[in-house]
PDB file of N, CA and C in Angstrom:
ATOM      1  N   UNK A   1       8.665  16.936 -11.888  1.00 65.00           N
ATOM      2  CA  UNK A   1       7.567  17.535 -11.153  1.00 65.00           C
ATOM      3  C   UNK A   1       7.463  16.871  -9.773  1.00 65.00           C
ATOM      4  N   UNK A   2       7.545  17.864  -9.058  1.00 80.00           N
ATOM      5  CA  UNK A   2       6.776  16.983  -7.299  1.00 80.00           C
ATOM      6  C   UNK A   2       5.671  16.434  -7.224  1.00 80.00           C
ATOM      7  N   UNK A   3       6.023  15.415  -5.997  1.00 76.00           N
ATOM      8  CA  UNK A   3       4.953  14.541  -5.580  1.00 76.00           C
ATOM      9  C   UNK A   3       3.582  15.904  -5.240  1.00 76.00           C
ATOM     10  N   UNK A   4       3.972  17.091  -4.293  1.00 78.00           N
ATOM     11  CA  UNK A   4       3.257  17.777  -3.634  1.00 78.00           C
ATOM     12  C   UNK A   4       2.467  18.536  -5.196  1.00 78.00           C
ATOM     13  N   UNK A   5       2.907  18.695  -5.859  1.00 82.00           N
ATOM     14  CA  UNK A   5       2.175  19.435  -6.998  1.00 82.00           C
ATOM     15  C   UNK A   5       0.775  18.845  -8.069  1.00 82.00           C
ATOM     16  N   UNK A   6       1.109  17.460  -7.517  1.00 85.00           N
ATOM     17  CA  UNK A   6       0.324  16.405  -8.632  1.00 85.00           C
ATOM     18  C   UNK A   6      -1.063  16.633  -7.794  1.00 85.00           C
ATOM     19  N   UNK A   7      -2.125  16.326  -8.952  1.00 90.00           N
ATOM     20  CA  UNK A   7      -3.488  15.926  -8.106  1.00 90.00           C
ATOM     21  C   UNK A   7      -4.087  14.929  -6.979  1.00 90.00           C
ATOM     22  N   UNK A   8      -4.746  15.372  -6.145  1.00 92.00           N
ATOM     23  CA  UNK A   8      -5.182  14.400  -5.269  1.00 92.00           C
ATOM     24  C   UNK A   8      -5.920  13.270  -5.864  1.00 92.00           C
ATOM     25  N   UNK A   9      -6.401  13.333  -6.360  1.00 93.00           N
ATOM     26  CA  UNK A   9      -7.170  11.625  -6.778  1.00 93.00           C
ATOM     27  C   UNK A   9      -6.176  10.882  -7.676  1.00 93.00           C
ATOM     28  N   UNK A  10      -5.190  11.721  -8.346  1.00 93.00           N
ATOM     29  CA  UNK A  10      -4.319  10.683  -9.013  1.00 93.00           C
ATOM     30  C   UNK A  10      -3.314  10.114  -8.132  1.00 93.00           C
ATOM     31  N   UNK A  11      -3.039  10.596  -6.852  1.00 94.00           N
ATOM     32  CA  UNK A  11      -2.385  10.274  -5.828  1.00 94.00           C
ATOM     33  C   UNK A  11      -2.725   9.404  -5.155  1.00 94.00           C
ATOM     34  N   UNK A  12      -3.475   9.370  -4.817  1.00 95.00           N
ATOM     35  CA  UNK A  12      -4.875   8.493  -4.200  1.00 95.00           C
ATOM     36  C   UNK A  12      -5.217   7.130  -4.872  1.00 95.00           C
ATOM     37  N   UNK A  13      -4.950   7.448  -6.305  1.00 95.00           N
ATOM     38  CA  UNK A  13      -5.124   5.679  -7.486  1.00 95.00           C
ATOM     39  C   UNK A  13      -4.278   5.072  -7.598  1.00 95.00           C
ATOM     40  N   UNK A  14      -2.529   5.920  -7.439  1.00 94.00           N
ATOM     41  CA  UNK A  14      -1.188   5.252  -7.746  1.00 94.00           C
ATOM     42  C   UNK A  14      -1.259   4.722  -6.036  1.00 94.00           C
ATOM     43  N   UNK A  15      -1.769   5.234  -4.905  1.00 96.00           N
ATOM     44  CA  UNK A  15      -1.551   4.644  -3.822  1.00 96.00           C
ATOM     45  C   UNK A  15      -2.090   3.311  -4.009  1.00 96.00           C
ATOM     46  N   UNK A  16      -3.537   3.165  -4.442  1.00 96.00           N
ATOM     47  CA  UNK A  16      -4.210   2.277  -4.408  1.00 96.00           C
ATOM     48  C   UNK A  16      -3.646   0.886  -4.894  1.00 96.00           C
ATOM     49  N   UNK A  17      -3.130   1.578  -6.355  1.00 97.00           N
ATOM     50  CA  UNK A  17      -2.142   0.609  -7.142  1.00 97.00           C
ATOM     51  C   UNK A  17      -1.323  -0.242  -6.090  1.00 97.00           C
ATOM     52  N   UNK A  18      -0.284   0.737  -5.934  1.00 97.00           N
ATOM     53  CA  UNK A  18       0.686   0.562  -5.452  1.00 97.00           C
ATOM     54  C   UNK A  18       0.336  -1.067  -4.129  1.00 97.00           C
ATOM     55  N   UNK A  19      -0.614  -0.428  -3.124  1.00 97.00           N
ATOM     56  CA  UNK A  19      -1.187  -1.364  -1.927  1.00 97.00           C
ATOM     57  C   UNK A  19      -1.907  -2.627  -2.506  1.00 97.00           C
ATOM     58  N   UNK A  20      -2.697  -2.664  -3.898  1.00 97.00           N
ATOM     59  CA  UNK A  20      -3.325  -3.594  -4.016  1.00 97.00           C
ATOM     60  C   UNK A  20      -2.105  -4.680  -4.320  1.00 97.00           C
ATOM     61  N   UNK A  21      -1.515  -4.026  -5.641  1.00 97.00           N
ATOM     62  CA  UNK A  21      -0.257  -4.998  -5.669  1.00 97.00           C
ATOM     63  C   UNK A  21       0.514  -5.348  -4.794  1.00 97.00           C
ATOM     64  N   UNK A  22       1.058  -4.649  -3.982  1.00 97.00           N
ATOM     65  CA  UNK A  22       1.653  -5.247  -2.596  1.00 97.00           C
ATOM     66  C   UNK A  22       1.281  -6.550  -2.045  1.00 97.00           C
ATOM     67  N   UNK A  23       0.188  -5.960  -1.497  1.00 97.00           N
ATOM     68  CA  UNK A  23      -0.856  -7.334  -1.180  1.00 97.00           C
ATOM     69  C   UNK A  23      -1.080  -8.211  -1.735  1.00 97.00           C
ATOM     70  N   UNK A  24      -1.483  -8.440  -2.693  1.00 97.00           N
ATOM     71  CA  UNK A  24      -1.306  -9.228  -3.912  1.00 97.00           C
ATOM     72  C   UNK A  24       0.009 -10.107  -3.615  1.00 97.00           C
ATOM     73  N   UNK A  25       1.053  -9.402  -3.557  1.00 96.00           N
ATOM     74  CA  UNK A  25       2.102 -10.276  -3.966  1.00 96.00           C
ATOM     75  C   UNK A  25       2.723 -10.615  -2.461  1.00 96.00           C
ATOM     76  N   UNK A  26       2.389 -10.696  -1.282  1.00 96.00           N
ATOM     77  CA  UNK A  26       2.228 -10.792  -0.174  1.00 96.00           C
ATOM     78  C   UNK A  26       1.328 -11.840   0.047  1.00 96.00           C
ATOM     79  N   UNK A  27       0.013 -12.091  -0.576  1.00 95.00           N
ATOM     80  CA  UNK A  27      -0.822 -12.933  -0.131  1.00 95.00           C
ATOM     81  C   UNK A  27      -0.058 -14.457  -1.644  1.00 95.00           C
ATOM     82  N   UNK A  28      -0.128 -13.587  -2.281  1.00 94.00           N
ATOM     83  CA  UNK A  28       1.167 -14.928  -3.326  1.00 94.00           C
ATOM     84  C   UNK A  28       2.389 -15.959  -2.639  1.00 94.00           C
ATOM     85  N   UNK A  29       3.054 -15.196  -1.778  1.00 93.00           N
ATOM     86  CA  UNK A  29       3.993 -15.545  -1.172  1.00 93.00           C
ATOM     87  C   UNK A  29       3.249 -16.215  -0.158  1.00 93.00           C
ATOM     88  N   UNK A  30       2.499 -15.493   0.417  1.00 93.00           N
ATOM     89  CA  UNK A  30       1.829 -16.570   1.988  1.00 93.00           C
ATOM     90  C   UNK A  30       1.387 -18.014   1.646  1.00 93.00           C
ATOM     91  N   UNK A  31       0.981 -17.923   0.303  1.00 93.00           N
ATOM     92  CA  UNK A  31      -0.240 -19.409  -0.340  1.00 93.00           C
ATOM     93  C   UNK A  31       0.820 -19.980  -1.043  1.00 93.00           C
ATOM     94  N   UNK A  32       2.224 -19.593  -0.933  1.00 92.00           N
ATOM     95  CA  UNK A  32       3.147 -20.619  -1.542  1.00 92.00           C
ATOM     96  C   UNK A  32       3.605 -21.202  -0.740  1.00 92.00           C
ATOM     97  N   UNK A  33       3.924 -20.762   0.769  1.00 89.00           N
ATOM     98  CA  UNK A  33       4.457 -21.240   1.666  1.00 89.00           C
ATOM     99  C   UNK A  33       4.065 -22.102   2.250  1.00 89.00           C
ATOM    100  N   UNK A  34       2.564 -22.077   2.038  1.00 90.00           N
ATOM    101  CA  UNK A  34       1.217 -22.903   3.126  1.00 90.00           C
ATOM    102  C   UNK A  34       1.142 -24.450   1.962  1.00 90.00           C
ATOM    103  N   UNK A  35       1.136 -24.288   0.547  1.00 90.00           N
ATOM    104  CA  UNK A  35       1.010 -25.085  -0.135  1.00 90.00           C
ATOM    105  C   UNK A  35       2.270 -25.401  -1.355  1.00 90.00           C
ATOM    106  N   UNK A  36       3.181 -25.291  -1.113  1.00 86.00           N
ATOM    107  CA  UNK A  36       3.952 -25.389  -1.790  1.00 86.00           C
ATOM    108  C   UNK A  36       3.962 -25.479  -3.435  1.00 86.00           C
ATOM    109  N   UNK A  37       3.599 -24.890  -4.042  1.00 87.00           N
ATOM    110  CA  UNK A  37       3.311 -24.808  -5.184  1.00 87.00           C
ATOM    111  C   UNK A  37       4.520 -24.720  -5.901  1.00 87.00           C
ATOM    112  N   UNK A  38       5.185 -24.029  -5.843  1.00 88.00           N
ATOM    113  CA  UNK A  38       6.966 -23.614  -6.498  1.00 88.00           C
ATOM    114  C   UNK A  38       8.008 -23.978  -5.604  1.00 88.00           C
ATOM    115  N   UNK A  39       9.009 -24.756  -5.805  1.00 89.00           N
ATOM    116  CA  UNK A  39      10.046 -24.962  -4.840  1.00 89.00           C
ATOM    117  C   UNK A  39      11.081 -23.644  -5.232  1.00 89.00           C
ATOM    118  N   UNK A  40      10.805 -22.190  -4.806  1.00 86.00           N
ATOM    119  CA  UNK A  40      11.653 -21.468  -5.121  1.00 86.00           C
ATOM    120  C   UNK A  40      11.192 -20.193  -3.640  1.00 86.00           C
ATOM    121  N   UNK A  41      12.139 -19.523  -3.115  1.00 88.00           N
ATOM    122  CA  UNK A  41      12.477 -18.913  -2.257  1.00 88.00           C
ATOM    123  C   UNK A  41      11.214 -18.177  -2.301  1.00 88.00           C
ATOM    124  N   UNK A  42      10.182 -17.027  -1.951  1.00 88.00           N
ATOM    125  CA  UNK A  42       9.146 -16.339  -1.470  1.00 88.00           C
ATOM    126  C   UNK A  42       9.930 -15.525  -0.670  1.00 88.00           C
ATOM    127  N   UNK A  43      11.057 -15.239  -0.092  1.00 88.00           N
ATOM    128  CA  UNK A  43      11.564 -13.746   0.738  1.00 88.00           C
ATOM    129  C   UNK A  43      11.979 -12.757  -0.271  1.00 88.00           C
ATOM    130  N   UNK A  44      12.148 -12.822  -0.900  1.00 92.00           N
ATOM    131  CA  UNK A  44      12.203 -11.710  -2.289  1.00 92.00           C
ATOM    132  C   UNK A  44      10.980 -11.470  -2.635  1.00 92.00           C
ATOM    133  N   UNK A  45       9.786 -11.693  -2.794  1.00 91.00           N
ATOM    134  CA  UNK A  45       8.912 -11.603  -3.061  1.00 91.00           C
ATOM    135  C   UNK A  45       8.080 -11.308  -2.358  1.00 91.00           C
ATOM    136  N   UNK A  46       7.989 -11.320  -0.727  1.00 93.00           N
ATOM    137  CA  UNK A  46       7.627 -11.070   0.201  1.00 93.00           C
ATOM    138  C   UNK A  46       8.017  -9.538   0.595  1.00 93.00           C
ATOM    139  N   UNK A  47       9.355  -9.556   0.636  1.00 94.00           N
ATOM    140  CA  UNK A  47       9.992  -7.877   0.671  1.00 94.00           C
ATOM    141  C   UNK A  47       9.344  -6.885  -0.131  1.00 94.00           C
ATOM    142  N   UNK A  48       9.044  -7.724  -1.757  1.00 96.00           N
ATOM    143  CA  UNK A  48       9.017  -6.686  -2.824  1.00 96.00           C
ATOM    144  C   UNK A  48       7.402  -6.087  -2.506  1.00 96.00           C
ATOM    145  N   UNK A  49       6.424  -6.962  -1.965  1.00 96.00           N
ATOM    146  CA  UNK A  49       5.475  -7.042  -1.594  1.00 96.00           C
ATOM    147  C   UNK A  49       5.032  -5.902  -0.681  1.00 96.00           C
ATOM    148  N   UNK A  50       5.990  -5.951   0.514  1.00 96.00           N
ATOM    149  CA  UNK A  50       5.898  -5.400   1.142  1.00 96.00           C
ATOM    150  C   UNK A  50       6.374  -3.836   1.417  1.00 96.00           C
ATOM    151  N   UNK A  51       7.839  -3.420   0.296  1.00 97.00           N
ATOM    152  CA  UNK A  51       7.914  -2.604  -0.353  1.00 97.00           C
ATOM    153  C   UNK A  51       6.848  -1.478  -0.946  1.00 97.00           C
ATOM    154  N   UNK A  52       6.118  -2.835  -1.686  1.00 97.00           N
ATOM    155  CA  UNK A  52       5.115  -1.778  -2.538  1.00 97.00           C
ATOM    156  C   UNK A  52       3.762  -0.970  -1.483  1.00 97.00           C
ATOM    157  N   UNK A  53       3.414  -1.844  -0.311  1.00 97.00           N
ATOM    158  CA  UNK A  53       2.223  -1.312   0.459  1.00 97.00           C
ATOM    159  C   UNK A  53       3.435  -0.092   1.304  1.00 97.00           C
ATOM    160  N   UNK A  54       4.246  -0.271   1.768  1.00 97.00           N
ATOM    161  CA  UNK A  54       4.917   1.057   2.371  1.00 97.00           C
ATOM    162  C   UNK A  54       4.894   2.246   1.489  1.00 97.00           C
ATOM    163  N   UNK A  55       4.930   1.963   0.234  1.00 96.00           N
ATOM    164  CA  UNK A  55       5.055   3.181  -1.168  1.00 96.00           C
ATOM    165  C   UNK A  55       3.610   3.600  -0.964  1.00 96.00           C
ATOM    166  N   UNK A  56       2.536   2.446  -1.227  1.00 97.00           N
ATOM    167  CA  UNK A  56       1.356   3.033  -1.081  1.00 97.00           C
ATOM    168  C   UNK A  56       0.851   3.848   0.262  1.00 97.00           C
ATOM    169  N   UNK A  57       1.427   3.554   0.999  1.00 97.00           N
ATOM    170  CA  UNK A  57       1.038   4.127   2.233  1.00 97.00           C
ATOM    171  C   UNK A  57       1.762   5.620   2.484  1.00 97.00           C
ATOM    172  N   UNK A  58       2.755   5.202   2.121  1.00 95.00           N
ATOM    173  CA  UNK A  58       3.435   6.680   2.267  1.00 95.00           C
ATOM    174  C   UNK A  58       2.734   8.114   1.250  1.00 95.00           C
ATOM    175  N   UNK A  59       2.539   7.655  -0.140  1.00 95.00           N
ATOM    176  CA  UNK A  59       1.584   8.498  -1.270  1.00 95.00           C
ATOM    177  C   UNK A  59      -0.048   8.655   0.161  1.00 95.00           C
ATOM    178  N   UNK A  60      -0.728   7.815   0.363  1.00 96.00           N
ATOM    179  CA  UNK A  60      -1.535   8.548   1.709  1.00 96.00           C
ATOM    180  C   UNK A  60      -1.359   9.112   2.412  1.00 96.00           C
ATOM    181  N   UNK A  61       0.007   9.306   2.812  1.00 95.00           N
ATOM    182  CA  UNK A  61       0.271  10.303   3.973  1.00 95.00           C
ATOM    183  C   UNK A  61       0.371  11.745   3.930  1.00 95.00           C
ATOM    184  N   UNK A  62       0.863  11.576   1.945  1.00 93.00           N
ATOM    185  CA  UNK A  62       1.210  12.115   1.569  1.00 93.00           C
ATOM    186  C   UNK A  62       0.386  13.264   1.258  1.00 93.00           C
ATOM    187  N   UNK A  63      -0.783  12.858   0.840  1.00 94.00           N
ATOM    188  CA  UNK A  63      -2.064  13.093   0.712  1.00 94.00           C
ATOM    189  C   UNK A  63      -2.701  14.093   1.724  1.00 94.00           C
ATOM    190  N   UNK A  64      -2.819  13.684   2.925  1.00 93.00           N
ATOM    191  CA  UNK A  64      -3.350  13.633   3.974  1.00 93.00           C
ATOM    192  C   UNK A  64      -2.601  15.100   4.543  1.00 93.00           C
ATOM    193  N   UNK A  65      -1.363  14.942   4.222  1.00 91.00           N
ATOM    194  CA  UNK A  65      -0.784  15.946   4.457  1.00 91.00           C
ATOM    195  C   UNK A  65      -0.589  17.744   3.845  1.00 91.00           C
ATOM    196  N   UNK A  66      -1.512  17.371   2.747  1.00 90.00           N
ATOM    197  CA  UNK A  66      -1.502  18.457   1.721  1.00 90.00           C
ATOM    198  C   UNK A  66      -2.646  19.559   2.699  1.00 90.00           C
ATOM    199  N   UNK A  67      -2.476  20.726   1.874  1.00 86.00           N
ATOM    200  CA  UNK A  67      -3.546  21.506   2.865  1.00 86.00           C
ATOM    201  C   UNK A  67      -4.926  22.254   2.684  1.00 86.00           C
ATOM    202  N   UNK A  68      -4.998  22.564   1.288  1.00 88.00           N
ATOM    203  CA  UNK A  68      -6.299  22.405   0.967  1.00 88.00           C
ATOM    204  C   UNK A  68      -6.949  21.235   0.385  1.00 88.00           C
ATOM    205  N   UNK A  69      -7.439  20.199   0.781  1.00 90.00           N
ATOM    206  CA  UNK A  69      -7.727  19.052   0.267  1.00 90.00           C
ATOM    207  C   UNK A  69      -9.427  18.811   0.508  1.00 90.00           C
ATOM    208  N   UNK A  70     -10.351  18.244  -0.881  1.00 93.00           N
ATOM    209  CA  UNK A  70     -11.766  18.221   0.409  1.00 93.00           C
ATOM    210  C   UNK A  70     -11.978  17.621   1.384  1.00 93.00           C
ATOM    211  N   UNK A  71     -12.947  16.938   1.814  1.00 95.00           N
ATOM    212  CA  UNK A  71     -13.420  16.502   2.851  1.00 95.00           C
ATOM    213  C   UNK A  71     -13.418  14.650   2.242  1.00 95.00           C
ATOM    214  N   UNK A  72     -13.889  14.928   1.177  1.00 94.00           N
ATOM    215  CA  UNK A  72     -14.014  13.345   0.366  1.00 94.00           C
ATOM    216  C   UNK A  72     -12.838  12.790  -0.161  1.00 94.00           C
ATOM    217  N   UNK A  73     -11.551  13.789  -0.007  1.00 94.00           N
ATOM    218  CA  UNK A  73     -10.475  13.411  -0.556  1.00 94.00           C
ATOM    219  C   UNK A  73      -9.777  12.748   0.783  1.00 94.00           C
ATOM    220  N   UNK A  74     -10.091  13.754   1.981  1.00 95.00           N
ATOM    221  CA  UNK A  74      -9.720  13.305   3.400  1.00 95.00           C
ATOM    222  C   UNK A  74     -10.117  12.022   3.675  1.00 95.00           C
ATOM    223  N   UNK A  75     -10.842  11.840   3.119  1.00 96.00           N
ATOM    224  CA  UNK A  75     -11.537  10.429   4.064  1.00 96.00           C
ATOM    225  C   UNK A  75     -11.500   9.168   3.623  1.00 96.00           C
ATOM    226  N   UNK A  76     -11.070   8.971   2.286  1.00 95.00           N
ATOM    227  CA  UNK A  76     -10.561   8.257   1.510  1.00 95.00           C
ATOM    228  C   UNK A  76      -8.883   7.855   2.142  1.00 95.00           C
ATOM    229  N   UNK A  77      -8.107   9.001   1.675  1.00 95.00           N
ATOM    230  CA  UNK A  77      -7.034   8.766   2.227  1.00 95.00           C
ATOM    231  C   UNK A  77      -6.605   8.439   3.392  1.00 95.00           C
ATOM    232  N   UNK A  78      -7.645   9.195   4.328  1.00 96.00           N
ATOM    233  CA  UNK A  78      -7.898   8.058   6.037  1.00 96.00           C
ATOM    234  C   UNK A  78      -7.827   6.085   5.988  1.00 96.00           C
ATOM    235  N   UNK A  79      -8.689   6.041   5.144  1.00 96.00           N
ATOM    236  CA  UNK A  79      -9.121   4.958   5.059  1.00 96.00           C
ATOM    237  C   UNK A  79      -8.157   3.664   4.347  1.00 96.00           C
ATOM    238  N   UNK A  80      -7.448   4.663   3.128  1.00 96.00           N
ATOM    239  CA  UNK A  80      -6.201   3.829   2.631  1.00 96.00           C
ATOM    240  C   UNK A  80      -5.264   3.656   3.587  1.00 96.00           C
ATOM    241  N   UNK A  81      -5.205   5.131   4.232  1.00 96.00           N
ATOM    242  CA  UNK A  81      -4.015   4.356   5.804  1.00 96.00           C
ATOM    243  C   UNK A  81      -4.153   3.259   6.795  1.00 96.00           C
ATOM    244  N   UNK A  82      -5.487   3.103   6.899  1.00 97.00           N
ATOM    245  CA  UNK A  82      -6.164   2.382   7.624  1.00 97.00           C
ATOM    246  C   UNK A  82      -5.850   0.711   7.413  1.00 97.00           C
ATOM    247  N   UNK A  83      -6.173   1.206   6.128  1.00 96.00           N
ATOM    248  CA  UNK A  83      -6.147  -0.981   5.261  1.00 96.00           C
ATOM    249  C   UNK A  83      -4.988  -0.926   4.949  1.00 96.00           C
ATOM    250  N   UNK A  84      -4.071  -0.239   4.290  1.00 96.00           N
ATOM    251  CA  UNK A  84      -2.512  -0.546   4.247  1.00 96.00           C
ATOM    252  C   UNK A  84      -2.208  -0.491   5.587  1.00 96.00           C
ATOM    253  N   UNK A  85      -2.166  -0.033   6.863  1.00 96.00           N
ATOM    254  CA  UNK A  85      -1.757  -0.164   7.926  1.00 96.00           C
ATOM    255  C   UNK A  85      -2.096  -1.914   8.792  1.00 96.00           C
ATOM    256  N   UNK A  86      -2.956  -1.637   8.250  1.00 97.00           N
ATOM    257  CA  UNK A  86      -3.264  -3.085   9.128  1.00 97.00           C
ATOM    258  C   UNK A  86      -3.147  -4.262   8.043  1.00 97.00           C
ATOM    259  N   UNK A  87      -2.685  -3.627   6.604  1.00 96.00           N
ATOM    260  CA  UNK A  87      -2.254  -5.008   6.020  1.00 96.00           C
ATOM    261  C   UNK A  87      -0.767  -5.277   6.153  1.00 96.00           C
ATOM    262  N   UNK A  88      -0.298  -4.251   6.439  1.00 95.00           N
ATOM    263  CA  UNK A  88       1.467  -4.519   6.880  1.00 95.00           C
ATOM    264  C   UNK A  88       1.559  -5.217   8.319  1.00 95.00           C
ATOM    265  N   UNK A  89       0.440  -4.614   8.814  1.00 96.00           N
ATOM    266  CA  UNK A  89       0.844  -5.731  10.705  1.00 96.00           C
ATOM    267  C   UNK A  89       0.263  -6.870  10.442  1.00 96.00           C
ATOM    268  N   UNK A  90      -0.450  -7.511   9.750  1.00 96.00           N
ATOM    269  CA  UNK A  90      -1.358  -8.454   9.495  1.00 96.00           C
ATOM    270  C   UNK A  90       0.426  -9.637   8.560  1.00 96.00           C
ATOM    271  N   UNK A  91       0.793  -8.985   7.526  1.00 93.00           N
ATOM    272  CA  UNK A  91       2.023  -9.223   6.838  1.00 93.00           C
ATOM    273  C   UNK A  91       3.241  -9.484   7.446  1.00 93.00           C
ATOM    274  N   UNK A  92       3.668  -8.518   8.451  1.00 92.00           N
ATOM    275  CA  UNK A  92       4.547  -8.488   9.496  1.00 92.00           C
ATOM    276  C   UNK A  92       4.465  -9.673  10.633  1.00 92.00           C
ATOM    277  N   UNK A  93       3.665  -9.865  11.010  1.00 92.00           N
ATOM    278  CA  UNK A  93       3.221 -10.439  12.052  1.00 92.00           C
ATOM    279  C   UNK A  93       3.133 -12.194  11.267  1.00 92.00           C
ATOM    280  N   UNK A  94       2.749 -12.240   9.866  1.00 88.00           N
ATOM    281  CA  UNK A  94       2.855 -13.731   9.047  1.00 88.00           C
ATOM    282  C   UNK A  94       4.321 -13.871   8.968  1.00 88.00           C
ATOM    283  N   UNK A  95       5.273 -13.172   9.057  1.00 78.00           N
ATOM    284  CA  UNK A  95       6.598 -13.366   8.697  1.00 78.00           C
ATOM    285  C   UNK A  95       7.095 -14.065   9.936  1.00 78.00           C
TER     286      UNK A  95
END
């Protein structure tokens, strides 16, 4: 089944997923680096991290892009672009 066929709010929760974990494992990697907790590499983990908020972000676009969608579905998905966007330059910019 297509991405374009599935429901908007379930689109909208796997994004969410998708970005929280990202982040998550992005802000894991940052607080290992700062405090050394594990003597083991963080760029694999950093990628995978960062992987996952591009997935989430892209399912928003994805979103965003559909054409009958409501108004509350719009604005949500605005808003996930918003915080995944500025958590990848925020991420990008720590690297």
């Amino acid at each position: 089944m297509s991405w374009m066929n599935k429901d908007e709010s379930l689109l909208l929760q796997r994004s969410f997923l998708f970005g929280v974990t990202g982040i998550g494992l992005c802000i894991l990697a940052l607080a290992n680096s700062y405090y050394k907790l594990l003597e083991a590499p963080m760029g694999p983990l950093n990628g995978v991290g960062i992987a996952l908020q591009f997935m989430g972000l892209s399912i928003a676009v994805l979103v965003l892009r559909k054409r009958k969608i409501s108004e509350a579905i719009k604005d949500k998905s605005k808003k996930m672009v918003l915080v995944l966007g500025v958590a990848l330059f925020f991420f990008f910019l720590v690297i």
